[in-house]
PDB file of N, CA and C in Angstrom:
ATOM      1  N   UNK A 220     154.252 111.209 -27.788  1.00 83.00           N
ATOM      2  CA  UNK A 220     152.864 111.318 -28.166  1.00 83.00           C
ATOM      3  C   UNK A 220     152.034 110.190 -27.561  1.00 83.00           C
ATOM      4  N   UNK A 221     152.723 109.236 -27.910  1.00 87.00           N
ATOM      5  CA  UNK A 221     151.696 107.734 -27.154  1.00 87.00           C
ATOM      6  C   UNK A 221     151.726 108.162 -25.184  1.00 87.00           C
ATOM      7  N   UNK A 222     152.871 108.540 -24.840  1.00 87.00           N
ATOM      8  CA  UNK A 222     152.540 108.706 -23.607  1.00 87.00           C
ATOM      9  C   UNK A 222     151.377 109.827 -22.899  1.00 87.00           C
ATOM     10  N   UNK A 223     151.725 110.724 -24.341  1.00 87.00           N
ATOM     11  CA  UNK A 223     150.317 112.115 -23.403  1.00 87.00           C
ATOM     12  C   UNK A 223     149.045 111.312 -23.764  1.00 87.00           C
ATOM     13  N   UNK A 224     148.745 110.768 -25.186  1.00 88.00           N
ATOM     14  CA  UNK A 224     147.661 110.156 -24.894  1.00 88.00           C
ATOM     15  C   UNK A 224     146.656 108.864 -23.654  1.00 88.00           C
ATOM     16  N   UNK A 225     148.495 108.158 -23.536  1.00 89.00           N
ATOM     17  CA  UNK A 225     147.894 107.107 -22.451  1.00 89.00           C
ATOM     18  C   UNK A 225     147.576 107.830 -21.281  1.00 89.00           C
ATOM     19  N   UNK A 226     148.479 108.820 -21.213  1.00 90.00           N
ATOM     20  CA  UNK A 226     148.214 109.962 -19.666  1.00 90.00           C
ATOM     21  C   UNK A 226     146.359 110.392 -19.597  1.00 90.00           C
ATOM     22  N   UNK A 227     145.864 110.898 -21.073  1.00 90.00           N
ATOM     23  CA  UNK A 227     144.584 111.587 -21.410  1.00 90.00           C
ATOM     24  C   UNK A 227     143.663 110.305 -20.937  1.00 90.00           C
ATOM     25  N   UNK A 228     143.726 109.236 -20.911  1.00 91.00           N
ATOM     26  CA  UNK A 228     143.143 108.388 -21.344  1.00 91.00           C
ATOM     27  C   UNK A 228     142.990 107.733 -19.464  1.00 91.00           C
ATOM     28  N   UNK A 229     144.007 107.823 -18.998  1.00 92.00           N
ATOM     29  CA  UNK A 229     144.159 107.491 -17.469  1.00 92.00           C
ATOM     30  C   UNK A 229     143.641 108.358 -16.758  1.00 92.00           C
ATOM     31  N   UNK A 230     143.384 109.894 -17.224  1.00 93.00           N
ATOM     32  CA  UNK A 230     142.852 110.555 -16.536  1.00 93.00           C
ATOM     33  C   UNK A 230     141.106 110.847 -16.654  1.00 93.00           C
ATOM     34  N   UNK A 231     141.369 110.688 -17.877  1.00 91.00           N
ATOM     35  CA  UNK A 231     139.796 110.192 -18.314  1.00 91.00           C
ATOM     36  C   UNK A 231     138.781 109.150 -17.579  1.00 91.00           C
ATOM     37  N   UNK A 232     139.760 108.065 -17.700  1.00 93.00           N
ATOM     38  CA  UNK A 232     139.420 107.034 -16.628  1.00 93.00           C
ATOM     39  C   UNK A 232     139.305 107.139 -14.932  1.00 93.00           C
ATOM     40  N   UNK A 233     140.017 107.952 -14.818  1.00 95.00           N
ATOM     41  CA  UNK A 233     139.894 108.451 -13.653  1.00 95.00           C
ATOM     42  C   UNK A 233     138.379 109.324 -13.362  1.00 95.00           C
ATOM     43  N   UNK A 234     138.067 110.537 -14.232  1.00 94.00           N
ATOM     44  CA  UNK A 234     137.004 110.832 -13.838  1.00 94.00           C
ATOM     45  C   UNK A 234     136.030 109.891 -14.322  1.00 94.00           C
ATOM     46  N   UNK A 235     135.804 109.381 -15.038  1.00 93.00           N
ATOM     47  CA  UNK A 235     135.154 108.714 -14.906  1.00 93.00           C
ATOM     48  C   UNK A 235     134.423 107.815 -13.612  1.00 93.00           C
ATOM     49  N   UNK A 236     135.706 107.367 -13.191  1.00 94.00           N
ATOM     50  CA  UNK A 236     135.386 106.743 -11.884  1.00 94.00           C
ATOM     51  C   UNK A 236     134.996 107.599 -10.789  1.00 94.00           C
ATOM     52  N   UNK A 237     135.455 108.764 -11.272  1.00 93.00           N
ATOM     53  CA  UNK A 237     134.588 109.656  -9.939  1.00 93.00           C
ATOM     54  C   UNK A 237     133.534 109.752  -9.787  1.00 93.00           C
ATOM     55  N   UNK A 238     132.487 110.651 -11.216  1.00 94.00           N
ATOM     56  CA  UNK A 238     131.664 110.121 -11.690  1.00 94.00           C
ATOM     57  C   UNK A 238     130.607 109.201 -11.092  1.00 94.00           C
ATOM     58  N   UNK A 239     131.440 108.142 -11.353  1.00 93.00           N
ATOM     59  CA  UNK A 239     130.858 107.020 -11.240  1.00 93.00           C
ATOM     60  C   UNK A 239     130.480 106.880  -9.787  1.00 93.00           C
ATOM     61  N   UNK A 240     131.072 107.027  -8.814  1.00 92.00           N
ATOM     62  CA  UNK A 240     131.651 106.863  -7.457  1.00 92.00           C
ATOM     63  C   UNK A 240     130.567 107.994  -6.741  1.00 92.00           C
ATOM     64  N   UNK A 241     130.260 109.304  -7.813  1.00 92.00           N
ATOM     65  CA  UNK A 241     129.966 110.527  -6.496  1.00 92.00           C
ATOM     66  C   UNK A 241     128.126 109.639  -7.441  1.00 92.00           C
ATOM     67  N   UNK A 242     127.920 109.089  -8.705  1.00 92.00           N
ATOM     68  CA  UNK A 242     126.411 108.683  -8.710  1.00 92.00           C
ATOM     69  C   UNK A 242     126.241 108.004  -7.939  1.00 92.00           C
ATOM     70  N   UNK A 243     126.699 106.805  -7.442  1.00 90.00           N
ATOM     71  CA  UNK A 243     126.472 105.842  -6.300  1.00 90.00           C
ATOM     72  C   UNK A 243     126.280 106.856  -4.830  1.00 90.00           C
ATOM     73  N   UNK A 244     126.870 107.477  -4.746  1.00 90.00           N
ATOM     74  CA  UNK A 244     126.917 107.746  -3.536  1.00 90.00           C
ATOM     75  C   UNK A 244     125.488 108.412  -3.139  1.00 90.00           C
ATOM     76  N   UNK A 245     125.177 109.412  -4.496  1.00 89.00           N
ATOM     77  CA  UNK A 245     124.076 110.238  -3.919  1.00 89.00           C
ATOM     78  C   UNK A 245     123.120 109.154  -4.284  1.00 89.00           C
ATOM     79  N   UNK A 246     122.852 108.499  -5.287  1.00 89.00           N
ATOM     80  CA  UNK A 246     121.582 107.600  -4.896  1.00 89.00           C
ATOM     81  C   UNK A 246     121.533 106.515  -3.593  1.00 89.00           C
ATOM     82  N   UNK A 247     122.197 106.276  -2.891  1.00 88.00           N
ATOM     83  CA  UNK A 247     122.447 105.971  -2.038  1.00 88.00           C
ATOM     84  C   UNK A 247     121.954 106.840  -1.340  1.00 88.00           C
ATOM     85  N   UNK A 248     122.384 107.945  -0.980  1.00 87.00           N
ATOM     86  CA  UNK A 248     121.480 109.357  -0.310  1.00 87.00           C
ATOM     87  C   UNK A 248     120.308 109.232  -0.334  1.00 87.00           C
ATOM     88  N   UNK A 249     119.801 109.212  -2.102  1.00 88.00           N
ATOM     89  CA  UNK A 249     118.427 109.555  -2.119  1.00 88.00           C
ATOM     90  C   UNK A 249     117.468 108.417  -1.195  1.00 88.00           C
ATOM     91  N   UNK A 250     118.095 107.001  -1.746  1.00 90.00           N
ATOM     92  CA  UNK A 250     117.612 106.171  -1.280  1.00 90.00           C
ATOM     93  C   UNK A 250     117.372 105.981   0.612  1.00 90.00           C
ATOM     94  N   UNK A 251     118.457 106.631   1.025  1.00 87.00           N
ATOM     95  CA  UNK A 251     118.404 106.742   2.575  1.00 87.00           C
ATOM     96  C   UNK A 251     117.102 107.696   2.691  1.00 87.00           C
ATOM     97  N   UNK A 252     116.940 108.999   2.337  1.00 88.00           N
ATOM     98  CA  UNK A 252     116.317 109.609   2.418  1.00 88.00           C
ATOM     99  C   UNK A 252     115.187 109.245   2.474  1.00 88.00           C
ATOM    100  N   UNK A 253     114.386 108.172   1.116  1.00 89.00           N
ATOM    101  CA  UNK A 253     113.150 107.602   1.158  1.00 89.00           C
ATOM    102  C   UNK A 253     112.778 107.113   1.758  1.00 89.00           C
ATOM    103  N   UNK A 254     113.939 106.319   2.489  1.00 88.00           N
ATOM    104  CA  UNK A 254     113.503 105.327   4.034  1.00 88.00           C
ATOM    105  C   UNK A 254     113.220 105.740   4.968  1.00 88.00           C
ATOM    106  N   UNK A 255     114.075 106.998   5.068  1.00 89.00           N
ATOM    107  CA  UNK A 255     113.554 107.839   6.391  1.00 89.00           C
ATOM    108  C   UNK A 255     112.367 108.573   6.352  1.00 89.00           C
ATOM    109  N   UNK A 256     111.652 109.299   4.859  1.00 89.00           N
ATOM    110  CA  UNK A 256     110.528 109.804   5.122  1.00 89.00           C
ATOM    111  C   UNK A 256     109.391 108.698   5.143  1.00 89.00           C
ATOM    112  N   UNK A 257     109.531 107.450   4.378  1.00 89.00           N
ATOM    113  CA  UNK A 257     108.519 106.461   4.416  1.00 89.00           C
ATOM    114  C   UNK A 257     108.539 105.389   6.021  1.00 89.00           C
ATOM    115  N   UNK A 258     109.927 106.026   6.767  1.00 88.00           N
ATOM    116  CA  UNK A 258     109.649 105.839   7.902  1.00 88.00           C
ATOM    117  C   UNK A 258     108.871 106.467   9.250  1.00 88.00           C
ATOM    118  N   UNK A 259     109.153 108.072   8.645  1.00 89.00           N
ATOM    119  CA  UNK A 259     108.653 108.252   9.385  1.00 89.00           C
ATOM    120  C   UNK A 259     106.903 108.592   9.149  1.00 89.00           C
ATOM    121  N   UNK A 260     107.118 108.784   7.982  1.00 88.00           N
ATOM    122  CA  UNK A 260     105.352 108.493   7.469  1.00 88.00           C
ATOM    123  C   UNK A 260     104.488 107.082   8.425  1.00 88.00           C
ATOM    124  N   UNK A 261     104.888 106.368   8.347  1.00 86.00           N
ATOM    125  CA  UNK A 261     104.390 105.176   8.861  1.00 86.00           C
ATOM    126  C   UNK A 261     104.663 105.352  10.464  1.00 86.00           C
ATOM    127  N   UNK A 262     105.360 105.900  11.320  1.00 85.00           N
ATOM    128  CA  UNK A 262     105.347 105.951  12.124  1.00 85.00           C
ATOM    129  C   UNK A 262     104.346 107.231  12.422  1.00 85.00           C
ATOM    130  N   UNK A 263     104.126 108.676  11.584  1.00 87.00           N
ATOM    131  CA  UNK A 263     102.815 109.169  11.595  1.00 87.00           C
ATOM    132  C   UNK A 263     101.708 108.078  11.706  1.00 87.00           C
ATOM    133  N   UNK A 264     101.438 107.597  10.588  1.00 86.00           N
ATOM    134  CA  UNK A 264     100.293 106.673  10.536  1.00 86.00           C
ATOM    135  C   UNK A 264      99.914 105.763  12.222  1.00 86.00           C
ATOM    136  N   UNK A 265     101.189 105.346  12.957  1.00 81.00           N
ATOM    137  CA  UNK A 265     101.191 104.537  13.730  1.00 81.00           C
ATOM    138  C   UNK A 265      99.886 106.002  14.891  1.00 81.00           C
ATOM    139  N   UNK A 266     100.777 107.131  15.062  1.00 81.00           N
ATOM    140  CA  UNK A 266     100.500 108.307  16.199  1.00 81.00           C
ATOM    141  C   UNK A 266      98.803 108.610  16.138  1.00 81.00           C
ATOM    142  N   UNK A 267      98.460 108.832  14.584  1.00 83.00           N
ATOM    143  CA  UNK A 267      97.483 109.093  14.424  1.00 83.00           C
ATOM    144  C   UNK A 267      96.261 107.684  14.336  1.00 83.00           C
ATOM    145  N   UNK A 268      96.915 106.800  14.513  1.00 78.00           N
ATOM    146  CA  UNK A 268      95.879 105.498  14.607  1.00 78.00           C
ATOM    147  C   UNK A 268      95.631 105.305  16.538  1.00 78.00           C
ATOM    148  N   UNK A 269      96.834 105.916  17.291  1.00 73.00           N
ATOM    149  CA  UNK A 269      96.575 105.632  18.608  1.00 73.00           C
ATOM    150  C   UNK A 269      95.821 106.850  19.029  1.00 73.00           C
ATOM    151  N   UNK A 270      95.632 108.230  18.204  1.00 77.00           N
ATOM    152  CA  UNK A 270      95.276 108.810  18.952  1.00 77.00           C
ATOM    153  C   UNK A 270      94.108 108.831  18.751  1.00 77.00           C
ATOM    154  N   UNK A 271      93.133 108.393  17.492  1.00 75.00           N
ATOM    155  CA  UNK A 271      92.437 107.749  16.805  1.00 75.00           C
ATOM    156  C   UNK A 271      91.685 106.244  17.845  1.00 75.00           C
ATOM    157  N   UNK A 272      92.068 105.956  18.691  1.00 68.00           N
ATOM    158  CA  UNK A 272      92.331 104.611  19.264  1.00 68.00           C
ATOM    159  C   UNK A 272      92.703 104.730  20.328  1.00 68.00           C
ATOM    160  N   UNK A 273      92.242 105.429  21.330  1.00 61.00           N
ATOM    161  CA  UNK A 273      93.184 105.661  22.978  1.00 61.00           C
ATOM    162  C   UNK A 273      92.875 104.206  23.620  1.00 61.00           C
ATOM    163  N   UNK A 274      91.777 103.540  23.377  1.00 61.00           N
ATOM    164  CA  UNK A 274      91.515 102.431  24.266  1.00 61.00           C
ATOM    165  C   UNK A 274      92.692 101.150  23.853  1.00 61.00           C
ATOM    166  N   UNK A 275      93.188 101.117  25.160  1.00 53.00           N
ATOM    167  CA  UNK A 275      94.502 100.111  24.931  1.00 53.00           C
ATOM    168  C   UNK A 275      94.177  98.524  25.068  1.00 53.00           C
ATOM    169  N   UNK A 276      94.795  97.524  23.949  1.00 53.00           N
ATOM    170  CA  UNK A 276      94.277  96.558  23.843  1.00 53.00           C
ATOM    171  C   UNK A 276      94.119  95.568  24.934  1.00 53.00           C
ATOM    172  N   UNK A 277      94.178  96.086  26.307  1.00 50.00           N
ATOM    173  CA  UNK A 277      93.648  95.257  27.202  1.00 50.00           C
ATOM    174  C   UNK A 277      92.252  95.716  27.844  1.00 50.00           C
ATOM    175  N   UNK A 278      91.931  96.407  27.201  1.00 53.00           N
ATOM    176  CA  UNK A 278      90.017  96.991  27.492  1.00 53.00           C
ATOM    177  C   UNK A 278      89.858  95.946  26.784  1.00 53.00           C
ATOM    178  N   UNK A 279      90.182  94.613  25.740  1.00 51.00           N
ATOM    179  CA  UNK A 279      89.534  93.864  24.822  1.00 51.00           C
ATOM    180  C   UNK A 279      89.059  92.701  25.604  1.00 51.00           C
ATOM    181  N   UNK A 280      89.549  92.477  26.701  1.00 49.00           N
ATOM    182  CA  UNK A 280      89.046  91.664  27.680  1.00 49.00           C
ATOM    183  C   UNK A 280      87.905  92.566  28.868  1.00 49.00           C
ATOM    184  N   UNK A 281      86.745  92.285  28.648  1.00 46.00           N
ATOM    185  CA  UNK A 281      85.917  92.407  29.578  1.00 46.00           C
ATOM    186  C   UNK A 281      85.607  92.121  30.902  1.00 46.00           C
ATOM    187  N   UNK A 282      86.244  92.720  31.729  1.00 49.00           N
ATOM    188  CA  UNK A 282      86.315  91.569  33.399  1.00 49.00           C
ATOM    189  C   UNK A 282      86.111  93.345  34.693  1.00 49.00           C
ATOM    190  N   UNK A 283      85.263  92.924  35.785  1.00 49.00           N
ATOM    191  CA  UNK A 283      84.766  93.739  36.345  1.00 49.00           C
ATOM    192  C   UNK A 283      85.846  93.425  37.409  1.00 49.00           C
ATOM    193  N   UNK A 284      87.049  94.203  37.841  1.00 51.00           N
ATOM    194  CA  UNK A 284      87.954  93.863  38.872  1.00 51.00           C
ATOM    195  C   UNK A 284      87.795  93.777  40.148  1.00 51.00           C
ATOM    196  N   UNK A 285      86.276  94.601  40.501  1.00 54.00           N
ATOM    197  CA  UNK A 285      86.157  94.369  41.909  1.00 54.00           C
ATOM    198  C   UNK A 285      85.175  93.154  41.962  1.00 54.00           C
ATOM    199  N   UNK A 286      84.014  92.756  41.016  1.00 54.00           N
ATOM    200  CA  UNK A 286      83.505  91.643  41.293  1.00 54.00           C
ATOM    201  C   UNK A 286      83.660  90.212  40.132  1.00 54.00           C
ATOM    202  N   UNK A 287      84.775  90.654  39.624  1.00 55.00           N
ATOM    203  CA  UNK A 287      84.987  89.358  38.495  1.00 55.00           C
ATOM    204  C   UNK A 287      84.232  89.829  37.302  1.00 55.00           C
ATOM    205  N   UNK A 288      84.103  88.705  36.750  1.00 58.00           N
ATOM    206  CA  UNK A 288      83.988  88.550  35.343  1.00 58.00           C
ATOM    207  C   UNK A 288      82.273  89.720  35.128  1.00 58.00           C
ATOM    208  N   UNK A 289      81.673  90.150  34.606  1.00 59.00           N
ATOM    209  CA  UNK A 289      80.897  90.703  34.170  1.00 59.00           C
ATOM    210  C   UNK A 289      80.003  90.579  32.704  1.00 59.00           C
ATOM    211  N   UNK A 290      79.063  89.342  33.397  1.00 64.00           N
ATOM    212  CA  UNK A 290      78.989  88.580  32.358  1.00 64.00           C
ATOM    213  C   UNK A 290      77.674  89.840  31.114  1.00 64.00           C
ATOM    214  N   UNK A 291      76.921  90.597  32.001  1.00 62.00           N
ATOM    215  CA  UNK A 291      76.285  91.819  30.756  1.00 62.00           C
ATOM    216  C   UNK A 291      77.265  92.611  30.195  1.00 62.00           C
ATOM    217  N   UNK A 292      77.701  93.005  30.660  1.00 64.00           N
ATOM    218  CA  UNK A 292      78.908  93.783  30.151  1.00 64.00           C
ATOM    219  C   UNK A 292      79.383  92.873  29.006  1.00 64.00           C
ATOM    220  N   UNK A 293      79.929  91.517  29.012  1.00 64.00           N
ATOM    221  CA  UNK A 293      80.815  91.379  27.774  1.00 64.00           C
ATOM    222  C   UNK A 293      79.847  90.792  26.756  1.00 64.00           C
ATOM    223  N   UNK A 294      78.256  90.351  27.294  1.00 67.00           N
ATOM    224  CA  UNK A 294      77.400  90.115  25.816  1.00 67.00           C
ATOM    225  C   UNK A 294      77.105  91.521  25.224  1.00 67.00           C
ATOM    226  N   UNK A 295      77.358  92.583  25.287  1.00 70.00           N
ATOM    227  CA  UNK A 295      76.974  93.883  24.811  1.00 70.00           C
ATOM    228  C   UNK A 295      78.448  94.060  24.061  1.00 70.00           C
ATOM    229  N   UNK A 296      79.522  93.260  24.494  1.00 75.00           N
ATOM    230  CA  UNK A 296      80.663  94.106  23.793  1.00 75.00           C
ATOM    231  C   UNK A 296      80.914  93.256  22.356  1.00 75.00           C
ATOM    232  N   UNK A 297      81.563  94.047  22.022  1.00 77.00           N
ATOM    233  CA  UNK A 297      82.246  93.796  20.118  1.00 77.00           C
ATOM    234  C   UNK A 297      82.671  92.278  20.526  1.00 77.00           C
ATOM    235  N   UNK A 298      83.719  92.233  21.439  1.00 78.00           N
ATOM    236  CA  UNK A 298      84.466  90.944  21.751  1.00 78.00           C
ATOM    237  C   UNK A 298      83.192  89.590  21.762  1.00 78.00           C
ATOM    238  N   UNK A 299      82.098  89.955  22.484  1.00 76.00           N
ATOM    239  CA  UNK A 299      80.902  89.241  22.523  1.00 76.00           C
ATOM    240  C   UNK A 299      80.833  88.487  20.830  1.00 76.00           C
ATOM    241  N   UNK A 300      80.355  89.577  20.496  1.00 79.00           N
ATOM    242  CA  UNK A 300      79.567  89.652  18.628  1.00 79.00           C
ATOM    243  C   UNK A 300      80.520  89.403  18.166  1.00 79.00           C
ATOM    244  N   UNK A 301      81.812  89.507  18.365  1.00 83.00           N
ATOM    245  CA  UNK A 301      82.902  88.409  17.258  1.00 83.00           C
ATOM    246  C   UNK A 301      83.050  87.441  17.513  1.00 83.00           C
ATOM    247  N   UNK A 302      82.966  86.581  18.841  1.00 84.00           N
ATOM    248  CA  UNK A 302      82.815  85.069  19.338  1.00 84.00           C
ATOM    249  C   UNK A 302      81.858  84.633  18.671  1.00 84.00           C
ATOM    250  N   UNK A 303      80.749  85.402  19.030  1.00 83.00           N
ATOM    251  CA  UNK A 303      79.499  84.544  18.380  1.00 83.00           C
ATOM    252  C   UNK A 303      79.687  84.569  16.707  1.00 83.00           C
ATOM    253  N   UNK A 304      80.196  85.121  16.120  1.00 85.00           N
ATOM    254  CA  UNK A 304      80.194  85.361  14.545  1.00 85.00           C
ATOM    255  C   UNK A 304      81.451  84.118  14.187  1.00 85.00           C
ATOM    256  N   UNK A 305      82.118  84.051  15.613  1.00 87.00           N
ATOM    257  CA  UNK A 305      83.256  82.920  14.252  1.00 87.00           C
ATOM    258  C   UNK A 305      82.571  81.355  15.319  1.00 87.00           C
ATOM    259  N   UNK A 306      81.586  81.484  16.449  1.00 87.00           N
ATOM    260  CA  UNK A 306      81.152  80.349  16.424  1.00 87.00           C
ATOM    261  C   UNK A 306      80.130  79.686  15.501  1.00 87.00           C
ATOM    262  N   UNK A 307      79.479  80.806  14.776  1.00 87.00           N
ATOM    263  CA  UNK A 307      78.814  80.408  13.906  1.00 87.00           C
ATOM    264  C   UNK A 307      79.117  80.076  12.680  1.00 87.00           C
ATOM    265  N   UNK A 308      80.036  80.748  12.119  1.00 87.00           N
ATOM    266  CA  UNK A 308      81.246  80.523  11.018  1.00 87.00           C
ATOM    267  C   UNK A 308      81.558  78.581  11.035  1.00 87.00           C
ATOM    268  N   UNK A 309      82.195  78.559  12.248  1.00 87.00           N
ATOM    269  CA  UNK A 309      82.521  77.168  12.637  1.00 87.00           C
ATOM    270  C   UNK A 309      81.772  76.402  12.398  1.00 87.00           C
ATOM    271  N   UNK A 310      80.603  76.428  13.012  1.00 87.00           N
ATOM    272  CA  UNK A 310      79.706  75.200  12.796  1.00 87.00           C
ATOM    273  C   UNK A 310      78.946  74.823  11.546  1.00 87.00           C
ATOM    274  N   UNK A 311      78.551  76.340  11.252  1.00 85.00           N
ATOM    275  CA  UNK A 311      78.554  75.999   9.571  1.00 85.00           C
ATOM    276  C   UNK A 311      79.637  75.492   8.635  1.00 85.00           C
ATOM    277  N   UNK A 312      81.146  75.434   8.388  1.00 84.00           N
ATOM    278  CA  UNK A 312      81.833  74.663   8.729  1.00 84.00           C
ATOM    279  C   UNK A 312      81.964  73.495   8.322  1.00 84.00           C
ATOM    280  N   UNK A 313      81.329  72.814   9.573  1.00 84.00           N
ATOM    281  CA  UNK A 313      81.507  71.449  10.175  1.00 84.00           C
ATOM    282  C   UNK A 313      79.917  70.839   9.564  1.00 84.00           C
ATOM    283  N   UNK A 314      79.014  71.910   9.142  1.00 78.00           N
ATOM    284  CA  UNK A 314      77.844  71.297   9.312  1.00 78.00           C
ATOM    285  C   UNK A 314      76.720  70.972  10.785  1.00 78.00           C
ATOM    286  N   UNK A 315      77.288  71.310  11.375  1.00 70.00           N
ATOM    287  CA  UNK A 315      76.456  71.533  12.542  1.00 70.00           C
ATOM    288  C   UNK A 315      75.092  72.422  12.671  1.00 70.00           C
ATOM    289  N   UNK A 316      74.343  72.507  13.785  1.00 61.00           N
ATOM    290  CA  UNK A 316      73.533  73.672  13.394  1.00 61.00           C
ATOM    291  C   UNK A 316      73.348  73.769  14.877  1.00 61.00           C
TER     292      UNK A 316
END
């Protein structure tokens, strides 16, 4: 009698550990899974921000290649109006004027 019970009891333990063994595994799954759709979500996000965005970040420099630098051209550009916005930032600052 003590032995069928220790037998019940080992086998018990046993599933248990299966159990135990096949929950790990699939949250583990699930968890892979989330990475891959929140990967590839974000890599959407990346497609639709370039296509959103064709101008590649070396248009951010303003320069006329056949005659140099192009100095109307870059006071009209964004790059212009953000120099001037953090030179002014600065000197206020420092106190300057």
């Amino acid at each position: 009698m003590k032995f069928a019970k220790n037998m019940l009891a080992a086998i018990g333990l046993m599933a248990l550990l299966v159990i135990a063994l096949n929950t790990v595994s699939a949250v583990a799954g699930v968890i892979g899974d989330a990475f891959d759709r929140q990967q590839s979500a974000h890599d959407a996000k990346i497609a639709i921000h370039k296509l959103d965005n064709p101008i590649s970040e070396s248009s951010n420099y303003v320069t006329d290649p056949m005659n140099g630098f192009d100095e109307e051209v870059y006071e009209a550009s964004k790059q212009a109006s953000e120099a001037r916005h953090a030179n002014l930032f600065i000197s206020n600052a420092y106190g300057r004027e």
